[in-house]
Each structure stands twice: as C-alpha cells, then as structure tokens.
Amino acid sequence: MHITLNGQKKEILPSQNLREVVGRFSQNSSVLIAEVNGAIVKKNQWDEIRVNDGDTIELVSFIGGG
Amino acid sequence: MTVTPSNSSALSEEVKLDTPLEIAGKMFTSRFLLGTGKFKNKTDLAQSIEASKTEIVTVALRRIDLERHDENILEYIPKNVTLLVNTSGARNAKEAVRIARLAKEAGYGNWVKIEVINDSKYLLPDNQETVKAAEVLAVEGFVVLPYMYPDLYAARALAQAGAAAVMPLGSLIGSNRGLKVKEFIQILIDEIDLPIVVDAGLGAPSHAAEAMEMGADAVLVNTAVATAGNPALIARAFAMAVQAGRLAYLGRDRSRPVPAMTADPSSPLTGFLYDQSR
C-alpha cells in the first residue's frame, strides 16, 4: 500500500503504526511533530495510530530561521 | 524593578540602569533577539547566542529531509532561552495558524512570530492576513508576536487582536539596509502600547543602536550576524549597540527633539576674551 510522506509517494507494509513508519523513513532523531491527513498526532499516540492506504503524512521539525 | 545581571561583565552592569523588557508577563534582561537562520554551522550559532546574551531566539518549522540526517537545532539553543517559532512559509492566515499549532505540539512553548508573506521578490509581510492569524492564535492562547509592515492601523488591529508585541520591519528581509521606514516605526513607538521590536533589515550594529535610540523596546537580527565574517563578534557588537541605544533613549532630554533644527552651543556664549560691546 502507498502513502504520501512529506510530498513523496512511499510504499509501506500493511498494519503499521505511525511510529513504525516514521522509523522506517526518517533518519532524524529530531522529528518532533507529525500530521496525518491534516490532523496533528501527539507523539504519545504514535503507537496507536494505524497508517492506512492513501494517508498523507507530514513530519516536521525545527530548523534555523529568522 | 531591579534586574540581577547574569554575570559581572560591563555589558550586564549597564543593565542595572534599565528596567527589564516585559513581553506577555515574562521579563528579559536582553533587548536583543537573534534569528537562527543562515548560520554556516551550528558552532557559529551557539557562539553567537552566547556572545549576544540573547534570551529570545527565533526558529522555523520545516518538513524533515527524508534523504539525510539533519542535526537538531534545539541542541544548540540553551534551555533558558525562549524559543520564538516563526510561521515562515505561510502565505496566508490559515497556513500561519497551521504552522503555529504544529509548533506548539512540539512542546517548546507557545510563543509564535506570525510571519505571513505572499511575495517572493520583496518578502513583504501581508498585514491583513497577519491580523487574521493573530486574532485566531491569541484566542487559542498563543503569545503572538507579529512581524509586520509599520502601518498604524494594522498595529492597532494587532494590539486589539491580543498581540504581545509588534515587530515592524526596518527594511526588506536580509537587505541589511537599516531603518528605511524610520518615521513610521516612530509612530508605532509613540502610539502603540505594546513592546515594539524592530525586525528585518538591520545590517549593522549602528542600525540597531538607532532603532533603540528612537525608543524601540528591542530589535531582532539574523542575517547580519549569521553571514558575518565572525558571527560571534558581530553578535556581541549588536548586543552592545542595543544597550548603548537603549541608554541613550533613557537618558535623553525629553523636552528637546533630537535632532534639533537650530544649533545649541556646547560652550557658553558669554565671557569671551574680547569685548562683546564692540
């Protein structure tokens, strides 16, 4: 099944939770915030959120800025 | 109100002459806010934060890069420094609100610099959309510091919306051109009952001093520090200029406009060594 992760199409195995998907695709320990289909998902809920076919996921973190 | 300096350096000693900067009930000894963008490396950033003694830094929020490992910028920002997350990238109020909500979720406080820009050539802030975003975010409990074009009506609307401070630009972002809209910033300083933080375009410590001399409550600088040959030295220079400008403002003669339109002698005009009756 496919998801859109930070604007890119990605193939994932079925029955994965958000934490597993983040761990699979992100090399960043500093991932702080996730949005699934436009809704913010708190980090303590990442284990409970099942990722579904067609989901749009955004992973964001802080960078330098003025 | 007294301020206890964090150390005994000359810079901190000067602070005793001043009251703290208060934003949303929080007290700050430093009136110099530092942006964290454009630094060549994180060491320069950490050293600049330290050298400037800043107590508020801005950061941005972006999609993480899935292809490579990014360093966590927060590791280079001391815990006692207040994080002000900007909404850069937002083109309208709705996007700014979304970014602010995401930032709050990270758990580093609720201070947000509203920045709504829909023009890639001049990067001018859209005051109307900024006001809309401020109205929503202030109600949600954010400490709202809007970046804006120095327009009195917009500043009043932002104050009305519940902004904690107003941040007018000095000139175009990253232009280093100084206070190109000085007279309009002065109007905000005179008329708006909120801290005025001059943001954007301050390219030299002298620009920062000028903003403080005219009564700005604080300044925010990024490009001029981050892209300097020695960022830490320039950060320190800005911090000192901010204090010099602040003391100049506090110590001014309020009865006499500066600059005056007529001369005023520094030496007495009597008792000359010649006979004045001739």
mmCIF file of C-alpha atoms in Angstrom:
data_model
loop_
_atom_site.group_PDB
_atom_site.id
_atom_site.type_symbol
_atom_site.label_atom_id
_atom_site.label_comp_id
_atom_site.label_asym_id
_atom_site.label_seq_id
_atom_site.Cartn_x
_atom_site.Cartn_y
_atom_site.Cartn_z
ATOM 1 C CA MET A 1 0.000 0.000 0.000
ATOM 2 C CA HIS A 2 1.040 3.598 -0.600
ATOM 3 C CA ILE A 3 1.206 6.736 1.449
ATOM 4 C CA THR A 4 2.342 10.288 0.718
ATOM 5 C CA LEU A 5 5.099 11.207 3.129
ATOM 6 C CA ASN A 6 6.370 14.798 3.056
ATOM 7 C CA GLY A 7 5.149 15.062 -0.510
ATOM 8 C CA GLN A 8 6.753 11.807 -1.694
ATOM 9 C CA LYS A 9 4.973 8.579 -2.624
ATOM 10 C CA LYS A 10 6.161 5.754 -0.373
ATOM 11 C CA GLU A 11 5.260 2.072 -0.270
ATOM 12 C CA ILE A 12 4.671 0.584 3.160
ATOM 13 C CA LEU A 13 3.667 -2.765 4.605
ATOM 14 C CA PRO A 14 0.112 -3.073 5.846
ATOM 15 C CA SER A 15 -0.748 -2.869 9.567
ATOM 16 C CA GLN A 16 1.975 -0.462 10.578
ATOM 17 C CA ASN A 17 1.572 2.215 13.186
ATOM 18 C CA LEU A 18 2.827 5.760 12.827
ATOM 19 C CA ARG A 19 5.931 5.179 14.937
ATOM 20 C CA GLU A 20 6.994 2.290 12.704
ATOM 21 C CA VAL A 21 6.504 4.325 9.540
ATOM 22 C CA VAL A 22 8.456 7.268 10.965
ATOM 23 C CA GLY A 23 11.272 4.928 11.987
ATOM 24 C CA ARG A 24 11.333 3.304 8.541
ATOM 25 C CA PHE A 25 11.694 6.521 6.526
ATOM 26 C CA SER A 26 13.257 9.136 8.783
ATOM 27 C CA GLN A 27 16.929 9.255 9.641
ATOM 28 C CA ASN A 28 16.198 12.044 12.053
ATOM 29 C CA SER A 29 16.064 11.680 15.770
ATOM 30 C CA SER A 30 14.790 15.219 15.903
ATOM 31 C CA VAL A 31 11.423 14.506 14.348
ATOM 32 C CA LEU A 32 9.149 16.349 16.656
ATOM 33 C CA ILE A 33 5.745 16.694 15.129
ATOM 34 C CA ALA A 34 3.574 14.565 12.860
ATOM 35 C CA GLU A 35 0.436 15.373 10.967
ATOM 36 C CA VAL A 36 -1.734 12.627 9.442
ATOM 37 C CA ASN A 37 -4.277 13.745 6.867
ATOM 38 C CA GLY A 38 -4.062 17.292 8.185
ATOM 39 C CA ALA A 39 -4.529 16.428 11.857
ATOM 40 C CA ILE A 40 -1.735 16.740 14.407
ATOM 41 C CA VAL A 41 -0.906 13.430 16.114
ATOM 42 C CA LYS A 42 0.707 13.742 19.518
ATOM 43 C CA LYS A 43 3.926 11.767 19.937
ATOM 44 C CA ASN A 44 2.434 9.657 22.715
ATOM 45 C CA GLN A 45 -0.230 8.492 20.251
ATOM 46 C CA TRP A 46 2.166 7.377 17.530
ATOM 47 C CA ASP A 47 1.920 3.724 18.616
ATOM 48 C CA GLU A 48 -1.859 3.738 18.457
ATOM 49 C CA ILE A 49 -2.303 5.408 15.080
ATOM 50 C CA ARG A 50 -2.607 2.821 12.303
ATOM 51 C CA VAL A 51 -1.344 4.074 8.939
ATOM 52 C CA ASN A 52 -3.807 3.393 6.145
ATOM 53 C CA ASP A 53 -3.501 3.158 2.383
ATOM 54 C CA GLY A 54 -3.590 6.631 0.833
ATOM 55 C CA ASP A 55 -2.725 8.505 4.024
ATOM 56 C CA THR A 56 -0.885 11.798 3.760
ATOM 57 C CA ILE A 57 1.726 12.197 6.456
ATOM 58 C CA GLU A 58 3.832 15.248 7.240
ATOM 59 C CA LEU A 59 6.853 15.058 9.519
ATOM 60 C CA VAL A 60 8.254 18.388 10.594
ATOM 61 C CA SER A 61 10.924 19.670 12.919
ATOM 62 C CA PHE A 62 12.659 22.889 13.844
ATOM 63 C CA ILE A 63 15.355 24.437 11.681
ATOM 64 C CA GLY A 64 17.215 27.738 11.747
ATOM 65 C CA GLY A 65 15.100 30.742 10.843
ATOM 66 C CA GLY A 66 14.762 34.446 11.456
ATOM 67 C CA MET B 1 12.029 46.986 39.305
ATOM 68 C CA THR B 2 15.584 45.677 39.579
ATOM 69 C CA VAL B 3 17.438 43.306 37.359
ATOM 70 C CA THR B 4 20.087 40.942 38.594
ATOM 71 C CA PRO B 5 22.779 40.639 35.955
ATOM 72 C CA SER B 6 23.717 37.114 34.974
ATOM 73 C CA ASN B 7 27.419 37.905 35.325
ATOM 74 C CA SER B 8 29.649 40.808 36.231
ATOM 75 C CA SER B 9 30.691 41.864 32.733
ATOM 76 C CA ALA B 10 30.432 45.519 31.750
ATOM 77 C CA LEU B 11 27.539 44.689 29.437
ATOM 78 C CA SER B 12 25.484 43.267 32.277
ATOM 79 C CA GLU B 13 26.392 46.084 34.673
ATOM 80 C CA GLU B 14 24.798 48.559 32.289
ATOM 81 C CA VAL B 15 21.539 46.687 32.568
ATOM 82 C CA LYS B 16 21.075 47.841 36.160
ATOM 83 C CA LEU B 17 20.276 51.251 34.736
ATOM 84 C CA ASP B 18 17.355 49.838 32.816
ATOM 85 C CA THR B 19 14.113 48.023 33.572
ATOM 86 C CA PRO B 20 13.599 44.605 32.051
ATOM 87 C CA LEU B 21 11.813 44.077 28.773
ATOM 88 C CA GLU B 22 8.423 42.588 29.558
ATOM 89 C CA ILE B 23 6.596 40.542 26.958
ATOM 90 C CA ALA B 24 3.458 38.648 27.939
ATOM 91 C CA GLY B 25 4.420 38.869 31.604
ATOM 92 C CA LYS B 26 7.885 37.404 31.072
ATOM 93 C CA MET B 27 10.918 39.527 31.962
ATOM 94 C CA PHE B 28 14.006 39.761 29.786
ATOM 95 C CA THR B 29 17.310 41.432 30.605
ATOM 96 C CA SER B 30 18.423 41.393 26.982
ATOM 97 C CA ARG B 31 16.690 43.504 24.379
ATOM 98 C CA PHE B 32 18.405 41.727 21.519
ATOM 99 C CA LEU B 33 16.557 38.906 19.780
ATOM 100 C CA LEU B 34 18.568 36.647 17.481
ATOM 101 C CA GLY B 35 17.395 34.695 14.454
ATOM 102 C CA THR B 36 18.998 31.306 13.870
ATOM 103 C CA GLY B 37 18.818 31.039 10.071
ATOM 104 C CA LYS B 38 21.686 31.188 7.576
ATOM 105 C CA PHE B 39 24.493 30.286 10.007
ATOM 106 C CA LYS B 40 27.310 28.402 8.247
ATOM 107 C CA ASN B 41 27.462 25.887 11.070
ATOM 108 C CA LYS B 42 25.969 25.187 14.453
ATOM 109 C CA THR B 43 29.162 26.185 16.281
ATOM 110 C CA ASP B 44 28.823 29.732 14.931
ATOM 111 C CA LEU B 45 25.206 29.721 16.055
ATOM 112 C CA ALA B 46 25.973 28.514 19.580
ATOM 113 C CA GLN B 47 28.818 31.015 19.958
ATOM 114 C CA SER B 48 26.655 33.864 18.672
ATOM 115 C CA ILE B 49 23.882 33.049 21.121
ATOM 116 C CA GLU B 50 26.403 33.054 23.938
ATOM 117 C CA ALA B 51 28.215 36.215 22.813
ATOM 118 C CA SER B 52 24.969 38.131 22.343
ATOM 119 C CA LYS B 53 23.477 37.100 25.709
ATOM 120 C CA THR B 54 20.186 36.906 23.853
ATOM 121 C CA GLU B 55 17.216 35.485 25.730
ATOM 122 C CA ILE B 56 14.863 35.028 22.775
ATOM 123 C CA VAL B 57 15.753 33.246 19.536
ATOM 124 C CA THR B 58 13.615 32.510 16.522
ATOM 125 C CA VAL B 59 13.435 29.170 14.736
ATOM 126 C CA ALA B 60 11.405 27.933 11.780
ATOM 127 C CA LEU B 61 9.432 24.764 11.167
ATOM 128 C CA ARG B 62 10.007 22.627 8.070
ATOM 129 C CA ARG B 63 9.368 19.199 6.651
ATOM 130 C CA ILE B 64 12.224 16.940 7.623
ATOM 131 C CA ASP B 65 14.542 15.782 4.844
ATOM 132 C CA LEU B 66 13.918 12.056 4.388
ATOM 133 C CA GLU B 67 17.161 11.569 2.484
ATOM 134 C CA ARG B 68 19.631 12.726 5.067
ATOM 135 C CA HIS B 69 20.208 13.187 8.743
ATOM 136 C CA ASP B 70 19.608 16.708 9.999
ATOM 137 C CA GLU B 71 21.093 17.984 13.220
ATOM 138 C CA ASN B 72 18.567 19.025 15.837
ATOM 139 C CA ILE B 73 18.974 22.790 16.107
ATOM 140 C CA LEU B 74 17.409 22.812 19.568
ATOM 141 C CA GLU B 75 20.528 21.113 20.931
ATOM 142 C CA TYR B 76 22.418 24.344 20.251
ATOM 143 C CA ILE B 77 19.959 26.630 21.992
ATOM 144 C CA PRO B 78 20.350 26.892 25.782
ATOM 145 C CA LYS B 79 17.307 25.833 27.802
ATOM 146 C CA ASN B 80 16.906 29.249 29.445
ATOM 147 C CA VAL B 81 16.486 30.940 26.052
ATOM 148 C CA THR B 82 12.870 31.480 24.990
ATOM 149 C CA LEU B 83 12.025 29.865 21.674
ATOM 150 C CA LEU B 84 10.020 32.020 19.293
ATOM 151 C CA VAL B 85 8.796 29.905 16.389
ATOM 152 C CA ASN B 86 8.158 31.799 13.192
ATOM 153 C CA THR B 87 5.484 30.876 10.699
ATOM 154 C CA SER B 88 7.767 31.425 7.721
ATOM 155 C CA GLY B 89 6.485 29.703 4.637
ATOM 156 C CA ALA B 90 2.926 30.762 5.442
ATOM 157 C CA ARG B 91 1.277 32.630 2.538
ATOM 158 C CA ASN B 92 -1.971 33.383 4.343
ATOM 159 C CA ALA B 93 -3.522 33.412 7.804
ATOM 160 C CA LYS B 94 -4.717 29.832 7.578
ATOM 161 C CA GLU B 95 -1.231 28.487 6.855
ATOM 162 C CA ALA B 96 0.267 30.595 9.640
ATOM 163 C CA VAL B 97 -2.265 29.191 12.110
ATOM 164 C CA ARG B 98 -1.469 25.634 10.987
ATOM 165 C CA ILE B 99 2.273 26.157 11.449
ATOM 166 C CA ALA B 100 1.766 27.721 14.878
ATOM 167 C CA ARG B 101 -0.390 24.807 16.024
ATOM 168 C CA LEU B 102 2.200 22.296 14.791
ATOM 169 C CA ALA B 103 4.948 24.182 16.593
ATOM 170 C CA LYS B 104 3.006 24.219 19.858
ATOM 171 C CA GLU B 105 2.631 20.451 19.620
ATOM 172 C CA ALA B 106 6.393 20.047 19.829
ATOM 173 C CA GLY B 107 6.206 21.088 23.448
ATOM 174 C CA TYR B 108 8.577 24.048 23.436
ATOM 175 C CA GLY B 109 6.107 26.682 24.489
ATOM 176 C CA ASN B 110 3.542 28.786 22.710
ATOM 177 C CA TRP B 111 5.489 31.822 21.537
ATOM 178 C CA VAL B 112 4.927 32.458 17.866
ATOM 179 C CA LYS B 113 6.258 35.051 15.474
ATOM 180 C CA ILE B 114 3.492 35.404 12.914
ATOM 181 C CA GLU B 115 5.072 35.883 9.523
ATOM 182 C CA VAL B 116 2.766 35.851 6.506
ATOM 183 C CA ILE B 117 4.470 36.525 3.201
ATOM 184 C CA ASN B 118 2.985 36.139 -0.230
ATOM 185 C CA ASP B 119 5.565 37.927 -2.337
ATOM 186 C CA SER B 120 8.821 36.231 -3.238
ATOM 187 C CA LYS B 121 10.554 39.322 -4.608
ATOM 188 C CA TYR B 122 10.266 41.686 -1.658
ATOM 189 C CA LEU B 123 9.217 39.236 1.078
ATOM 190 C CA LEU B 124 6.955 41.930 2.481
ATOM 191 C CA PRO B 125 4.588 40.852 5.251
ATOM 192 C CA ASP B 126 0.868 40.794 4.452
ATOM 193 C CA ASN B 127 -0.545 42.862 7.302
ATOM 194 C CA GLN B 128 -4.184 41.912 6.657
ATOM 195 C CA GLU B 129 -3.542 38.183 6.809
ATOM 196 C CA THR B 130 -1.212 38.717 9.772
ATOM 197 C CA VAL B 131 -4.025 40.387 11.712
ATOM 198 C CA LYS B 132 -6.367 37.492 10.872
ATOM 199 C CA ALA B 133 -3.823 34.948 12.109
ATOM 200 C CA ALA B 134 -3.190 36.987 15.264
ATOM 201 C CA GLU B 135 -6.896 37.043 16.057
ATOM 202 C CA VAL B 136 -7.136 33.250 15.878
ATOM 203 C CA LEU B 137 -3.878 32.441 17.661
ATOM 204 C CA ALA B 138 -4.289 34.906 20.520
ATOM 205 C CA VAL B 139 -7.677 33.371 21.333
ATOM 206 C CA GLU B 140 -6.030 29.928 21.346
ATOM 207 C CA GLY B 141 -3.606 31.131 23.991
ATOM 208 C CA PHE B 142 -0.521 31.731 21.897
ATOM 209 C CA VAL B 143 1.889 34.509 22.781
ATOM 210 C CA VAL B 144 1.684 36.328 19.486
ATOM 211 C CA LEU B 145 4.487 38.495 18.118
ATOM 212 C CA PRO B 146 3.531 39.551 14.594
ATOM 213 C CA TYR B 147 6.081 40.606 12.005
ATOM 214 C CA MET B 148 4.513 43.479 10.105
ATOM 215 C CA TYR B 149 4.894 46.450 7.807
ATOM 216 C CA PRO B 150 4.867 49.541 10.055
ATOM 217 C CA ASP B 151 1.326 50.711 9.489
ATOM 218 C CA LEU B 152 -0.527 52.333 12.377
ATOM 219 C CA TYR B 153 -3.934 50.858 11.554
ATOM 220 C CA ALA B 154 -2.519 47.357 11.260
ATOM 221 C CA ALA B 155 -0.587 47.774 14.504
ATOM 222 C CA ARG B 156 -3.753 48.899 16.280
ATOM 223 C CA ALA B 157 -5.624 45.904 14.875
ATOM 224 C CA LEU B 158 -2.854 43.600 16.095
ATOM 225 C CA ALA B 159 -2.983 45.148 19.560
ATOM 226 C CA GLN B 160 -6.741 44.759 19.536
ATOM 227 C CA ALA B 161 -6.358 41.122 18.490
ATOM 228 C CA GLY B 162 -4.231 40.453 21.563
ATOM 229 C CA ALA B 163 -0.672 40.581 20.223
ATOM 230 C CA ALA B 164 2.017 40.558 22.938
ATOM 231 C CA ALA B 165 4.350 42.781 20.914
ATOM 232 C CA VAL B 166 4.529 44.250 17.435
ATOM 233 C CA MET B 167 7.500 43.643 15.166
ATOM 234 C CA PRO B 168 7.751 46.206 12.367
ATOM 235 C CA LEU B 169 10.364 45.743 9.644
ATOM 236 C CA GLY B 170 13.232 48.203 9.346
ATOM 237 C CA SER B 171 13.774 47.395 5.668
ATOM 238 C CA LEU B 172 13.479 44.337 3.426
ATOM 239 C CA ILE B 173 14.411 40.983 4.982
ATOM 240 C CA GLY B 174 18.093 40.209 4.566
ATOM 241 C CA SER B 175 18.795 43.521 2.828
ATOM 242 C CA ASN B 176 20.998 44.998 5.589
ATOM 243 C CA ARG B 177 19.664 48.433 4.614
ATOM 244 C CA GLY B 178 18.779 49.639 8.105
ATOM 245 C CA LEU B 179 15.808 51.777 9.105
ATOM 246 C CA LYS B 180 14.253 52.712 5.778
ATOM 247 C CA VAL B 181 10.817 53.259 7.313
ATOM 248 C CA LYS B 182 12.051 55.001 10.420
ATOM 249 C CA GLU B 183 9.348 57.661 10.700
ATOM 250 C CA PHE B 184 6.589 55.069 10.532
ATOM 251 C CA ILE B 185 8.240 52.920 13.169
ATOM 252 C CA GLN B 186 8.414 56.045 15.326
ATOM 253 C CA ILE B 187 4.644 56.427 15.006
ATOM 254 C CA LEU B 188 4.182 52.872 16.297
ATOM 255 C CA ILE B 189 6.572 53.533 19.183
ATOM 256 C CA ASP B 190 4.630 56.672 20.080
ATOM 257 C CA GLU B 191 1.124 55.297 19.619
ATOM 258 C CA ILE B 192 1.074 51.567 20.325
ATOM 259 C CA ASP B 193 1.020 50.462 23.942
ATOM 260 C CA LEU B 194 2.931 47.237 23.334
ATOM 261 C CA PRO B 195 6.639 46.417 23.074
ATOM 262 C CA ILE B 196 7.919 47.402 19.628
ATOM 263 C CA VAL B 197 10.584 45.025 18.322
ATOM 264 C CA VAL B 198 12.257 46.229 15.137
ATOM 265 C CA ASP B 199 12.779 43.210 12.929
ATOM 266 C CA ALA B 200 14.341 42.717 9.489
ATOM 267 C CA GLY B 201 16.844 44.763 7.551
ATOM 268 C CA LEU B 202 19.117 45.814 10.415
ATOM 269 C CA GLY B 203 22.503 45.297 8.801
ATOM 270 C CA ALA B 204 24.923 46.896 11.252
ATOM 271 C CA PRO B 205 25.115 47.469 14.997
ATOM 272 C CA SER B 206 24.680 51.191 14.305
ATOM 273 C CA HIS B 207 21.254 50.432 12.802
ATOM 274 C CA ALA B 208 20.276 48.593 15.973
ATOM 275 C CA ALA B 209 21.510 51.482 18.124
ATOM 276 C CA GLU B 210 19.477 53.888 16.006
ATOM 277 C CA ALA B 211 16.318 51.828 16.494
ATOM 278 C CA MET B 212 16.842 51.709 20.253
ATOM 279 C CA GLU B 213 17.674 55.420 20.481
ATOM 280 C CA MET B 214 14.329 56.261 18.947
ATOM 281 C CA GLY B 215 12.555 54.211 21.602
ATOM 282 C CA ALA B 216 12.153 50.729 20.186
ATOM 283 C CA ASP B 217 11.888 48.206 23.019
ATOM 284 C CA ALA B 218 14.071 45.583 21.330
ATOM 285 C CA VAL B 219 15.459 44.514 17.972
ATOM 286 C CA LEU B 220 15.671 41.209 16.156
ATOM 287 C CA VAL B 221 18.642 40.463 13.890
ATOM 288 C CA ASN B 222 19.534 37.392 11.887
ATOM 289 C CA THR B 223 21.253 37.872 8.523
ATOM 290 C CA ALA B 224 23.761 40.499 9.661
ATOM 291 C CA VAL B 225 25.019 38.176 12.401
ATOM 292 C CA ALA B 226 24.722 34.823 10.647
ATOM 293 C CA THR B 227 26.519 35.907 7.482
ATOM 294 C CA ALA B 228 29.248 37.948 9.211
ATOM 295 C CA GLY B 229 32.915 37.020 8.892
ATOM 296 C CA ASN B 230 32.919 36.372 12.621
ATOM 297 C CA PRO B 231 29.292 35.922 13.724
ATOM 298 C CA ALA B 232 30.040 35.815 17.461
ATOM 299 C CA LEU B 233 31.892 39.138 17.351
ATOM 300 C CA ILE B 234 29.118 40.798 15.392
ATOM 301 C CA ALA B 235 26.516 39.298 17.726
ATOM 302 C CA ARG B 236 28.351 40.876 20.641
ATOM 303 C CA ALA B 237 28.636 44.185 18.783
ATOM 304 C CA PHE B 238 24.877 44.185 18.155
ATOM 305 C CA ALA B 239 24.154 43.431 21.798
ATOM 306 C CA MET B 240 26.363 46.332 22.895
ATOM 307 C CA ALA B 241 24.821 48.657 20.312
ATOM 308 C CA VAL B 242 21.347 47.722 21.546
ATOM 309 C CA GLN B 243 22.344 48.611 25.093
ATOM 310 C CA ALA B 244 24.044 51.849 24.013
ATOM 311 C CA GLY B 245 20.945 52.855 22.067
ATOM 312 C CA ARG B 246 18.694 51.935 24.963
ATOM 313 C CA LEU B 247 20.699 54.006 27.463
ATOM 314 C CA ALA B 248 20.733 56.903 25.010
ATOM 315 C CA TYR B 249 16.951 56.693 24.817
ATOM 316 C CA LEU B 250 16.535 56.536 28.597
ATOM 317 C CA GLY B 251 18.962 59.388 29.182
ATOM 318 C CA ARG B 252 17.661 61.749 26.544
ATOM 319 C CA ASP B 253 16.290 65.236 27.229
ATOM 320 C CA ARG B 254 12.603 64.669 26.634
ATOM 321 C CA SER B 255 11.884 68.360 26.229
ATOM 322 C CA ARG B 256 14.115 68.792 23.210
ATOM 323 C CA PRO B 257 13.596 66.979 19.949
ATOM 324 C CA VAL B 258 16.591 65.163 18.529
ATOM 325 C CA PRO B 259 17.827 66.172 16.044
ATOM 326 C CA ALA B 260 17.106 69.877 16.636
ATOM 327 C CA MET B 261 16.566 72.260 13.750
ATOM 328 C CA THR B 262 18.766 75.014 15.207
ATOM 329 C CA ALA B 263 22.219 74.993 16.770
ATOM 330 C CA ASP B 264 22.724 74.899 20.527
ATOM 331 C CA PRO B 265 26.236 75.825 21.677
ATOM 332 C CA SER B 266 28.268 73.320 23.660
ATOM 333 C CA SER B 267 30.385 76.136 25.121
ATOM 334 C CA PRO B 268 28.980 79.212 26.852
ATOM 335 C CA LEU B 269 28.357 82.255 24.643
ATOM 336 C CA THR B 270 29.464 84.680 27.362
ATOM 337 C CA GLY B 271 32.747 85.624 28.984
ATOM 338 C CA PHE B 272 34.727 85.755 25.756
ATOM 339 C CA LEU B 273 38.292 87.033 25.814
ATOM 340 C CA TYR B 274 37.323 90.093 23.813
ATOM 341 C CA ASP B 275 34.981 92.927 24.472
ATOM 342 C CA GLN B 276 31.489 91.914 23.313
ATOM 343 C CA SER B 277 30.193 95.503 23.396
ATOM 344 C CA ARG B 278 32.097 96.379 20.227
#
